[in-house]
Amino acid sequence: MGNKAANGRAKWQFATGFGRSARGSWTVLVHPPYSPDLAPTDYHSFSDKQRSHEGTDFKTISDVENCLVSYFASKKPEFLRTGTMSLQNRWKNVVNNETKYY
C-alpha cells in the first residue's frame, strides 16, 4: 500500500526524528505528503533537472543513473544549498497566509 491508507487517501506524515535532532530550534508541523503550495516538482533542483534533460530519450536505467550523476557533479554546492534554504521561506509563506491543505 505504500503511503496510501486503506481508504486510498495518502497518509499524513510526521518528521519525528528531525524534531529531536534540531534541539528545539524547529517546530515540527503535521502536513500531508503533498501540498499544491509546496509541490515537490516546484522545488529548486527538480525544475532545473527537468529543463536540462528535456527531450532526452533514456534507453536504460543505467542511462538515467549516469545522467543524474553527471547532473549533480556539474552543480556547485551553493546550488543545492540555495534551493534547500528557500524552502524555509516558502513554508513560512504557506503558514503566514493560512493556506489550507484540504
mmCIF file of C-alpha atoms in Angstrom, residues 25-61:
data_model
loop_
_atom_site.group_PDB
_atom_site.id
_atom_site.type_symbol
_atom_site.label_atom_id
_atom_site.label_comp_id
_atom_site.label_asym_id
_atom_site.label_seq_id
_atom_site.Cartn_x
_atom_site.Cartn_y
_atom_site.Cartn_z
ATOM 1 C CA SER A 25 15.128 25.291 17.078
ATOM 2 C CA TRP A 26 12.482 23.897 14.723
ATOM 3 C CA THR A 27 8.774 23.338 15.100
ATOM 4 C CA VAL A 28 7.606 20.033 13.678
ATOM 5 C CA LEU A 29 4.320 20.528 11.845
ATOM 6 C CA VAL A 30 1.880 17.882 10.695
ATOM 7 C CA HIS A 31 1.268 18.157 6.970
ATOM 8 C CA PRO A 32 0.078 15.977 4.129
ATOM 9 C CA PRO A 33 2.708 14.465 1.821
ATOM 10 C CA TYR A 34 1.561 16.780 -0.986
ATOM 11 C CA SER A 35 0.502 20.391 -0.929
ATOM 12 C CA PRO A 36 -0.269 22.378 -4.085
ATOM 13 C CA ASP A 37 1.554 25.293 -2.447
ATOM 14 C CA LEU A 38 4.751 23.286 -1.946
ATOM 15 C CA ALA A 39 4.659 20.821 -4.813
ATOM 16 C CA PRO A 40 7.859 18.729 -4.888
ATOM 17 C CA THR A 41 8.242 19.328 -8.615
ATOM 18 C CA ASP A 42 8.462 23.061 -7.967
ATOM 19 C CA TYR A 43 11.460 22.658 -5.695
ATOM 20 C CA HIS A 44 14.665 24.247 -6.869
ATOM 21 C CA SER A 45 16.532 21.255 -8.285
ATOM 22 C CA PHE A 46 13.536 19.448 -9.791
ATOM 23 C CA SER A 47 12.657 22.145 -12.311
ATOM 24 C CA ASP A 48 16.326 22.658 -13.209
ATOM 25 C CA LYS A 49 16.796 18.911 -13.801
ATOM 26 C CA GLN A 50 13.671 18.815 -15.919
ATOM 27 C CA ARG A 51 14.877 21.693 -18.105
ATOM 28 C CA SER A 52 18.366 20.234 -18.510
ATOM 29 C CA HIS A 53 17.093 16.774 -19.514
ATOM 30 C CA GLU A 54 14.095 17.805 -21.583
ATOM 31 C CA GLY A 55 13.876 15.773 -24.766
ATOM 32 C CA THR A 56 16.423 13.194 -23.582
ATOM 33 C CA ASP A 57 15.487 9.642 -24.521
ATOM 34 C CA PHE A 58 16.810 7.234 -21.893
ATOM 35 C CA LYS A 59 17.077 3.652 -23.134
ATOM 36 C CA THR A 60 18.171 2.019 -19.869
ATOM 37 C CA ILE A 61 18.184 2.615 -16.127
#
